[in-house]
PDB file of C-alpha atoms in Angstrom:
ATOM      1  CA  SER A   3     -96.435  15.024  96.831  1.00  0.00           C
ATOM      2  CA  LEU A   4     -97.275  12.467  94.151  1.00  0.00           C
ATOM      3  CA  GLU A   5    -100.852  13.752  94.042  1.00  0.00           C
ATOM      4  CA  ALA A   6     -99.779  17.392  93.610  1.00  0.00           C
ATOM      5  CA  ARG A   7     -97.358  16.390  90.856  1.00  0.00           C
ATOM      6  CA  GLY A   8    -100.034  14.347  89.066  1.00  0.00           C
ATOM      7  CA  PHE A   9    -102.473  17.240  89.323  1.00  0.00           C
ATOM      8  CA  GLY A  10     -99.844  19.646  87.970  1.00  0.00           C
ATOM      9  CA  ASN A  11     -99.027  17.336  85.062  1.00  0.00           C
ATOM     10  CA  THR A  12    -102.723  17.087  84.219  1.00  0.00           C
ATOM     11  CA  VAL A  13    -103.230  20.865  84.236  1.00  0.00           C
ATOM     12  CA  HIS A  14    -100.127  21.277  82.051  1.00  0.00           C
ATOM     13  CA  ALA A  15    -101.438  18.718  79.550  1.00  0.00           C
ATOM     14  CA  PHE A  16    -104.812  20.438  79.231  1.00  0.00           C
ATOM     15  CA  LEU A  17    -103.286  23.930  79.020  1.00  0.00           C
ATOM     16  CA  GLU A  18    -101.260  22.574  76.103  1.00  0.00           C
ATOM     17  CA  LEU A  19    -104.493  21.307  74.549  1.00  0.00           C
ATOM     18  CA  LEU A  20    -106.143  24.720  75.005  1.00  0.00           C
ATOM     19  CA  ALA A  21    -103.190  26.432  73.280  1.00  0.00           C
ATOM     20  CA  LYS A  22    -103.446  23.994  70.354  1.00  0.00           C
ATOM     21  CA  GLN A  23    -107.200  24.483  70.091  1.00  0.00           C
ATOM     22  CA  LEU A  24    -106.863  28.280  70.131  1.00  0.00           C
ATOM     23  CA  LYS A  25    -104.130  28.117  67.482  1.00  0.00           C
ATOM     24  CA  GLY A  26    -106.429  25.947  65.364  1.00  0.00           C
ATOM     25  CA  GLY A  27    -109.151  28.601  65.483  1.00  0.00           C
ATOM     26  CA  THR A  28    -111.478  27.198  68.150  1.00  0.00           C
ATOM     27  CA  SER A  29    -113.329  30.083  69.778  1.00  0.00           C
ATOM     28  CA  ILE A  30    -112.884  30.902  73.439  1.00  0.00           C
ATOM     29  CA  GLU A  31    -116.616  30.503  74.044  1.00  0.00           C
ATOM     30  CA  ARG A  32    -116.636  27.047  72.473  1.00  0.00           C
ATOM     31  CA  LEU A  33    -113.655  26.000  74.620  1.00  0.00           C
ATOM     32  CA  ARG A  34    -115.385  27.267  77.769  1.00  0.00           C
ATOM     33  CA  ASN A  35    -118.388  25.116  76.909  1.00  0.00           C
ATOM     34  CA  GLU A  36    -116.267  22.077  76.004  1.00  0.00           C
ATOM     35  CA  ILE A  37    -114.284  22.142  79.256  1.00  0.00           C
ATOM     36  CA  THR A  38    -117.406  21.284  81.213  1.00  0.00           C
ATOM     37  CA  ARG A  39    -117.671  18.095  79.123  1.00  0.00           C
ATOM     38  CA  TRP A  40    -114.005  17.133  79.488  1.00  0.00           C
ATOM     39  CA  SER A  41    -114.499  15.508  82.906  1.00  0.00           C
ATOM     40  CA  PRO A  42    -114.036  11.901  81.684  1.00  0.00           C
ATOM     41  CA  ARG A  43    -110.833  12.861  79.823  1.00  0.00           C
ATOM     42  CA  ILE A  44    -109.492  14.847  82.773  1.00  0.00           C
ATOM     43  CA  THR A  45    -110.271  12.019  85.175  1.00  0.00           C
ATOM     44  CA  ALA A  46    -108.525   9.516  82.905  1.00  0.00           C
ATOM     45  CA  VAL A  47    -105.390  11.681  82.756  1.00  0.00           C
ATOM     46  CA  LEU A  48    -105.428  12.172  86.534  1.00  0.00           C
ATOM     47  CA  ARG A  49    -105.783   8.410  87.013  1.00  0.00           C
ATOM     48  CA  GLY A  50    -102.928   7.861  84.551  1.00  0.00           C
ATOM     49  CA  ASN A  51    -100.804  10.210  86.660  1.00  0.00           C
ATOM     50  CA  GLY A  52    -101.304   7.948  89.659  1.00  0.00           C
ATOM     51  CA  LEU A  53    -103.962   9.817  91.634  1.00  0.00           C
ATOM     52  CA  PRO A  54    -105.995   7.713  94.027  1.00  0.00           C
ATOM     53  CA  PRO A  55    -109.712   7.239  93.284  1.00  0.00           C
ATOM     54  CA  SER A  56    -110.632   9.191  96.432  1.00  0.00           C
ATOM     55  CA  SER A  57    -109.173  12.423  95.024  1.00  0.00           C
ATOM     56  CA  LEU A  58    -110.205  12.142  91.363  1.00  0.00           C
ATOM     57  CA  ASP A  59    -113.452  14.145  91.560  1.00  0.00           C
ATOM     58  CA  LYS A  60    -111.864  16.978  93.557  1.00  0.00           C
ATOM     59  CA  ARG A  61    -108.792  17.210  91.316  1.00  0.00           C
ATOM     60  CA  ALA A  62    -110.887  16.986  88.124  1.00  0.00           C
ATOM     61  CA  GLN A  63    -112.944  19.948  89.345  1.00  0.00           C
ATOM     62  CA  GLN A  64    -109.751  21.857  90.192  1.00  0.00           C
ATOM     63  CA  THR A  65    -108.374  21.111  86.727  1.00  0.00           C
ATOM     64  CA  ARG A  66    -111.535  22.467  85.082  1.00  0.00           C
ATOM     65  CA  THR A  67    -111.285  25.543  87.317  1.00  0.00           C
ATOM     66  CA  ALA A  68    -107.649  26.117  86.297  1.00  0.00           C
ATOM     67  CA  LEU A  69    -108.561  25.843  82.612  1.00  0.00           C
ATOM     68  CA  LEU A  70    -111.556  28.159  82.858  1.00  0.00           C
ATOM     69  CA  ASN A  71    -109.553  30.641  84.936  1.00  0.00           C
ATOM     70  CA  SER A  72    -106.895  30.695  82.220  1.00  0.00           C
ATOM     71  CA  LEU A  73    -109.462  31.406  79.508  1.00  0.00           C
ATOM     72  CA  ASN A  74    -111.243  34.060  81.585  1.00  0.00           C
ATOM     73  CA  ASP A  75    -108.087  35.856  82.767  1.00  0.00           C
ATOM     74  CA  PRO A  76    -106.635  38.394  80.274  1.00  0.00           C
ATOM     75  CA  ASP A  77    -103.069  37.314  81.094  1.00  0.00           C
ATOM     76  CA  GLY A  78    -103.915  33.608  80.946  1.00  0.00           C
ATOM     77  CA  LEU A  79    -105.627  34.029  77.601  1.00  0.00           C
ATOM     78  CA  TRP A  80    -102.701  36.121  76.320  1.00  0.00           C
ATOM     79  CA  ILE A  81    -100.302  33.296  77.240  1.00  0.00           C
ATOM     80  CA  LEU A  82    -102.430  30.632  75.549  1.00  0.00           C
ATOM     81  CA  THR A  83    -103.344  32.437  72.348  1.00  0.00           C
ATOM     82  CA  SER A  84    -101.408  32.007  69.148  1.00  0.00           C
ATOM     83  CA  HIS A  85     -98.147  33.977  69.031  1.00  0.00           C
ATOM     84  CA  ASN A  86     -95.254  34.126  66.622  1.00  0.00           C
ATOM     85  CA  GLN A  87     -92.829  31.248  67.247  1.00  0.00           C
ATOM     86  CA  ALA A  88     -95.063  29.847  70.002  1.00  0.00           C
ATOM     87  CA  SER A  89     -94.306  26.437  71.422  1.00  0.00           C
ATOM     88  CA  THR A  90     -95.664  24.421  74.316  1.00  0.00           C
ATOM     89  CA  GLU A  91     -93.629  21.888  76.318  1.00  0.00           C
ATOM     90  CA  TYR A  92     -90.518  22.941  74.398  1.00  0.00           C
ATOM     91  CA  ALA A  93     -87.478  20.753  75.144  1.00  0.00           C
ATOM     92  CA  LEU A  94     -84.068  22.363  74.828  1.00  0.00           C
ATOM     93  CA  THR A  95     -80.527  21.199  75.548  1.00  0.00           C
ATOM     94  CA  SER A  96     -77.483  23.455  75.720  1.00  0.00           C
ATOM     95  CA  TRP A  97     -73.879  22.268  75.808  1.00  0.00           C
ATOM     96  CA  ALA A  98     -72.311  25.626  76.735  1.00  0.00           C
ATOM     97  CA  GLU A  99     -69.960  25.098  79.721  1.00  0.00           C
ATOM     98  CA  ARG A 100     -72.025  22.124  80.873  1.00  0.00           C
ATOM     99  CA  ARG A 101     -74.977  20.150  79.583  1.00  0.00           C
ATOM    100  CA  THR A 102     -78.290  21.766  80.506  1.00  0.00           C
ATOM    101  CA  SER A 103     -81.629  20.271  79.470  1.00  0.00           C
ATOM    102  CA  VAL A 104     -84.871  22.094  80.146  1.00  0.00           C
ATOM    103  CA  ARG A 105     -88.536  21.719  79.226  1.00  0.00           C
ATOM    104  CA  LEU A 106     -90.306  25.053  78.870  1.00  0.00           C
ATOM    105  CA  ASP A 107     -94.061  25.117  79.479  1.00  0.00           C
ATOM    106  CA  ARG A 108     -94.741  27.934  77.006  1.00  0.00           C
ATOM    107  CA  VAL A 109     -92.442  30.028  74.811  1.00  0.00           C
ATOM    108  CA  PHE A 110     -93.498  32.730  72.352  1.00  0.00           C
ATOM    109  CA  ARG A 111     -92.695  36.137  70.881  1.00  0.00           C
ATOM    110  CA  ALA A 112     -94.630  39.171  72.078  1.00  0.00           C
ATOM    111  CA  GLY A 113     -94.176  42.739  73.263  1.00  0.00           C
ATOM    112  CA  SER A 114     -91.997  43.768  76.197  1.00  0.00           C
ATOM    113  CA  GLU A 115     -94.873  43.619  78.724  1.00  0.00           C
ATOM    114  CA  PRO A 116     -97.828  41.261  79.080  1.00  0.00           C
ATOM    115  CA  ARG A 117    -100.500  41.888  76.465  1.00  0.00           C
ATOM    116  CA  SER A 118     -98.458  44.648  74.798  1.00  0.00           C
ATOM    117  CA  VAL A 119     -98.206  44.895  71.037  1.00  0.00           C
ATOM    118  CA  GLY A 120     -95.046  43.716  69.350  1.00  0.00           C
ATOM    119  CA  GLN A 121     -92.799  40.716  68.871  1.00  0.00           C
ATOM    120  CA  ASP A 122     -89.497  42.072  70.113  1.00  0.00           C
ATOM    121  CA  CYS A 123     -89.247  39.840  73.210  1.00  0.00           C
ATOM    122  CA  LEU A 124     -89.068  36.116  73.700  1.00  0.00           C
ATOM    123  CA  TRP A 125     -91.295  35.083  76.609  1.00  0.00           C
ATOM    124  CA  ILE A 126     -90.730  31.971  78.728  1.00  0.00           C
ATOM    125  CA  ILE A 127     -93.718  31.052  80.889  1.00  0.00           C
ATOM    126  CA  ASP A 128     -93.761  28.357  83.561  1.00  0.00           C
ATOM    127  CA  TYR A 129     -97.125  27.147  84.883  1.00  0.00           C
ATOM    128  CA  LYS A 130     -97.500  26.658  88.639  1.00  0.00           C
ATOM    129  CA  THR A 131    -100.573  24.959  90.089  1.00  0.00           C
ATOM    130  CA  THR A 132    -100.011  25.832  93.744  1.00  0.00           C
ATOM    131  CA  THR A 133    -102.212  28.294  95.595  1.00  0.00           C
ATOM    132  CA  HIS A 134    -101.460  30.723  98.350  1.00  0.00           C
ATOM    133  CA  GLY A 135    -101.886  29.887 102.014  1.00  0.00           C
ATOM    134  CA  PRO A 136    -102.671  32.031 105.022  1.00  0.00           C
ATOM    135  CA  GLU A 137     -99.815  34.460 104.303  1.00  0.00           C
ATOM    136  CA  GLY A 138    -101.903  36.168 101.591  1.00  0.00           C
ATOM    137  CA  MET A 139    -101.526  36.616  97.864  1.00  0.00           C
ATOM    138  CA  ASP A 140     -98.806  39.285  97.771  1.00  0.00           C
ATOM    139  CA  LYS A 141     -96.483  37.485 100.187  1.00  0.00           C
ATOM    140  CA  PHE A 142     -97.110  34.208  98.390  1.00  0.00           C
ATOM    141  CA  LEU A 143     -96.228  35.623  94.965  1.00  0.00           C
ATOM    142  CA  GLU A 144     -93.143  37.345  96.385  1.00  0.00           C
ATOM    143  CA  SER A 145     -91.907  34.083  97.903  1.00  0.00           C
ATOM    144  CA  GLU A 146     -92.703  32.166  94.696  1.00  0.00           C
ATOM    145  CA  ARG A 147     -90.614  34.557  92.609  1.00  0.00           C
ATOM    146  CA  ALA A 148     -87.704  34.179  95.028  1.00  0.00           C
ATOM    147  CA  LYS A 149     -88.143  30.403  94.950  1.00  0.00           C
ATOM    148  CA  TYR A 150     -88.112  30.129  91.137  1.00  0.00           C
ATOM    149  CA  VAL A 151     -85.851  32.991  90.017  1.00  0.00           C
ATOM    150  CA  SER A 152     -82.837  30.696  89.570  1.00  0.00           C
ATOM    151  CA  GLN A 153     -84.856  28.153  87.573  1.00  0.00           C
ATOM    152  CA  MET A 154     -86.327  30.807  85.281  1.00  0.00           C
ATOM    153  CA  GLU A 155     -82.984  32.491  84.724  1.00  0.00           C
ATOM    154  CA  THR A 156     -81.450  29.117  83.872  1.00  0.00           C
ATOM    155  CA  TYR A 157     -84.198  28.705  81.273  1.00  0.00           C
ATOM    156  CA  ALA A 158     -83.436  32.164  79.880  1.00  0.00           C
ATOM    157  CA  GLN A 159     -79.681  31.513  79.841  1.00  0.00           C
ATOM    158  CA  THR A 160     -80.209  28.210  78.037  1.00  0.00           C
ATOM    159  CA  ILE A 161     -82.132  30.009  75.299  1.00  0.00           C
ATOM    160  CA  ARG A 162     -79.659  32.888  75.289  1.00  0.00           C
ATOM    161  CA  THR A 163     -76.807  30.442  74.591  1.00  0.00           C
ATOM    162  CA  GLY A 164     -78.209  29.771  71.123  1.00  0.00           C
ATOM    163  CA  ALA A 165     -79.517  33.292  70.537  1.00  0.00           C
ATOM    164  CA  PRO A 166     -77.284  35.826  72.322  1.00  0.00           C
ATOM    165  CA  SER A 167     -79.160  38.897  71.093  1.00  0.00           C
ATOM    166  CA  GLU A 168     -82.599  37.816  72.366  1.00  0.00           C
ATOM    167  CA  ASP A 169     -84.500  40.210  74.629  1.00  0.00           C
ATOM    168  CA  ILE A 170     -86.064  37.756  77.071  1.00  0.00           C
ATOM    169  CA  ARG A 171     -88.880  37.970  79.616  1.00  0.00           C
ATOM    170  CA  VAL A 172     -89.796  35.209  82.063  1.00  0.00           C
ATOM    171  CA  GLY A 173     -92.996  34.633  83.968  1.00  0.00           C
ATOM    172  CA  LEU A 174     -94.771  32.319  86.354  1.00  0.00           C
ATOM    173  CA  TYR A 175     -98.466  31.800  85.658  1.00  0.00           C
ATOM    174  CA  TYR A 176    -100.810  30.466  88.361  1.00  0.00           C
ATOM    175  CA  PRO A 177    -104.003  29.207  86.684  1.00  0.00           C
ATOM    176  CA  MET A 178    -105.651  28.409  90.026  1.00  0.00           C
ATOM    177  CA  LEU A 179    -105.197  32.064  91.034  1.00  0.00           C
ATOM    178  CA  SER A 180    -105.405  33.794  87.629  1.00  0.00           C
ATOM    179  CA  LYS A 181    -102.085  35.489  88.392  1.00  0.00           C
ATOM    180  CA  LEU A 182     -98.990  36.170  86.311  1.00  0.00           C
ATOM    181  CA  ILE A 183     -95.730  37.422  87.772  1.00  0.00           C
ATOM    182  CA  TRP A 184     -93.011  38.323  85.289  1.00  0.00           C
ATOM    183  CA  TRP A 185     -89.643  40.012  85.008  1.00  0.00           C
ATOM    184  CA  LYS A 186     -86.684  40.627  82.739  1.00  0.00           C
ATOM    185  CA  PRO A 187     -84.063  38.122  83.858  1.00  0.00           C
ATOM    186  CA  ALA A 188     -80.636  39.260  84.987  1.00  0.00           C
ATOM    187  CA  LEU A 189     -78.537  37.072  82.736  1.00  0.00           C
ATOM    188  CA  THR A 190     -75.181  37.192  84.420  1.00  0.00           C
ATOM    189  CA  ARG A 191     -73.038  34.189  85.195  1.00  0.00           C
ATOM    190  CA  THR A 192     -73.100  34.877  88.931  1.00  0.00           C
ATOM    191  CA  SER A 193     -76.903  34.855  89.055  1.00  0.00           C
ATOM    192  CA  LEU A 194     -77.225  31.434  87.460  1.00  0.00           C
ATOM    193  CA  LYS A 195     -77.222  28.476  89.779  1.00  0.00           C
ATOM    194  CA  PRO A 196     -78.386  24.926  89.155  1.00  0.00           C
ATOM    195  CA  PHE A 197     -81.925  24.326  90.411  1.00  0.00           C
TER     196      PHE A 197
END
């Protein structure tokens, strides 16, 4: 829905701000304290994304929750902290076989698993602001991976086109749930389908 999209865009914008603030040296504790005072800014961004006045307070609270969850979750904080070659909202176009343009929520170098030491893998993270329903967390995350595997592998293939030797990992991060699911993409031509 338009409201869900506007909410998602707002969370993405403020996650980008958190990453910039962390890169600039702002402490996690200071950011936690500042988020509580960001309500007017968050509300303005939500309004700018077309949300109706009746949902602004609820969605502003949810945005603050998503941001605090990300700072309080070890995986969320790992994604947002400064990494080698880190970029947020990274736009990329590939002309291999056909034109493919993508916008990657977060890209950075790190170890081969979340929070592991190293810089040997290129990570592509996509933020998702949905939450699980009555089916439970495990079923929800399983269905989300199946839903987005093609999209994430297209992202990985687009990067791989310009850097064929890259060891790539992809992940979906859910700031409303403080959950990261990740995998090493199977980069074969038959597994890539337009999304």
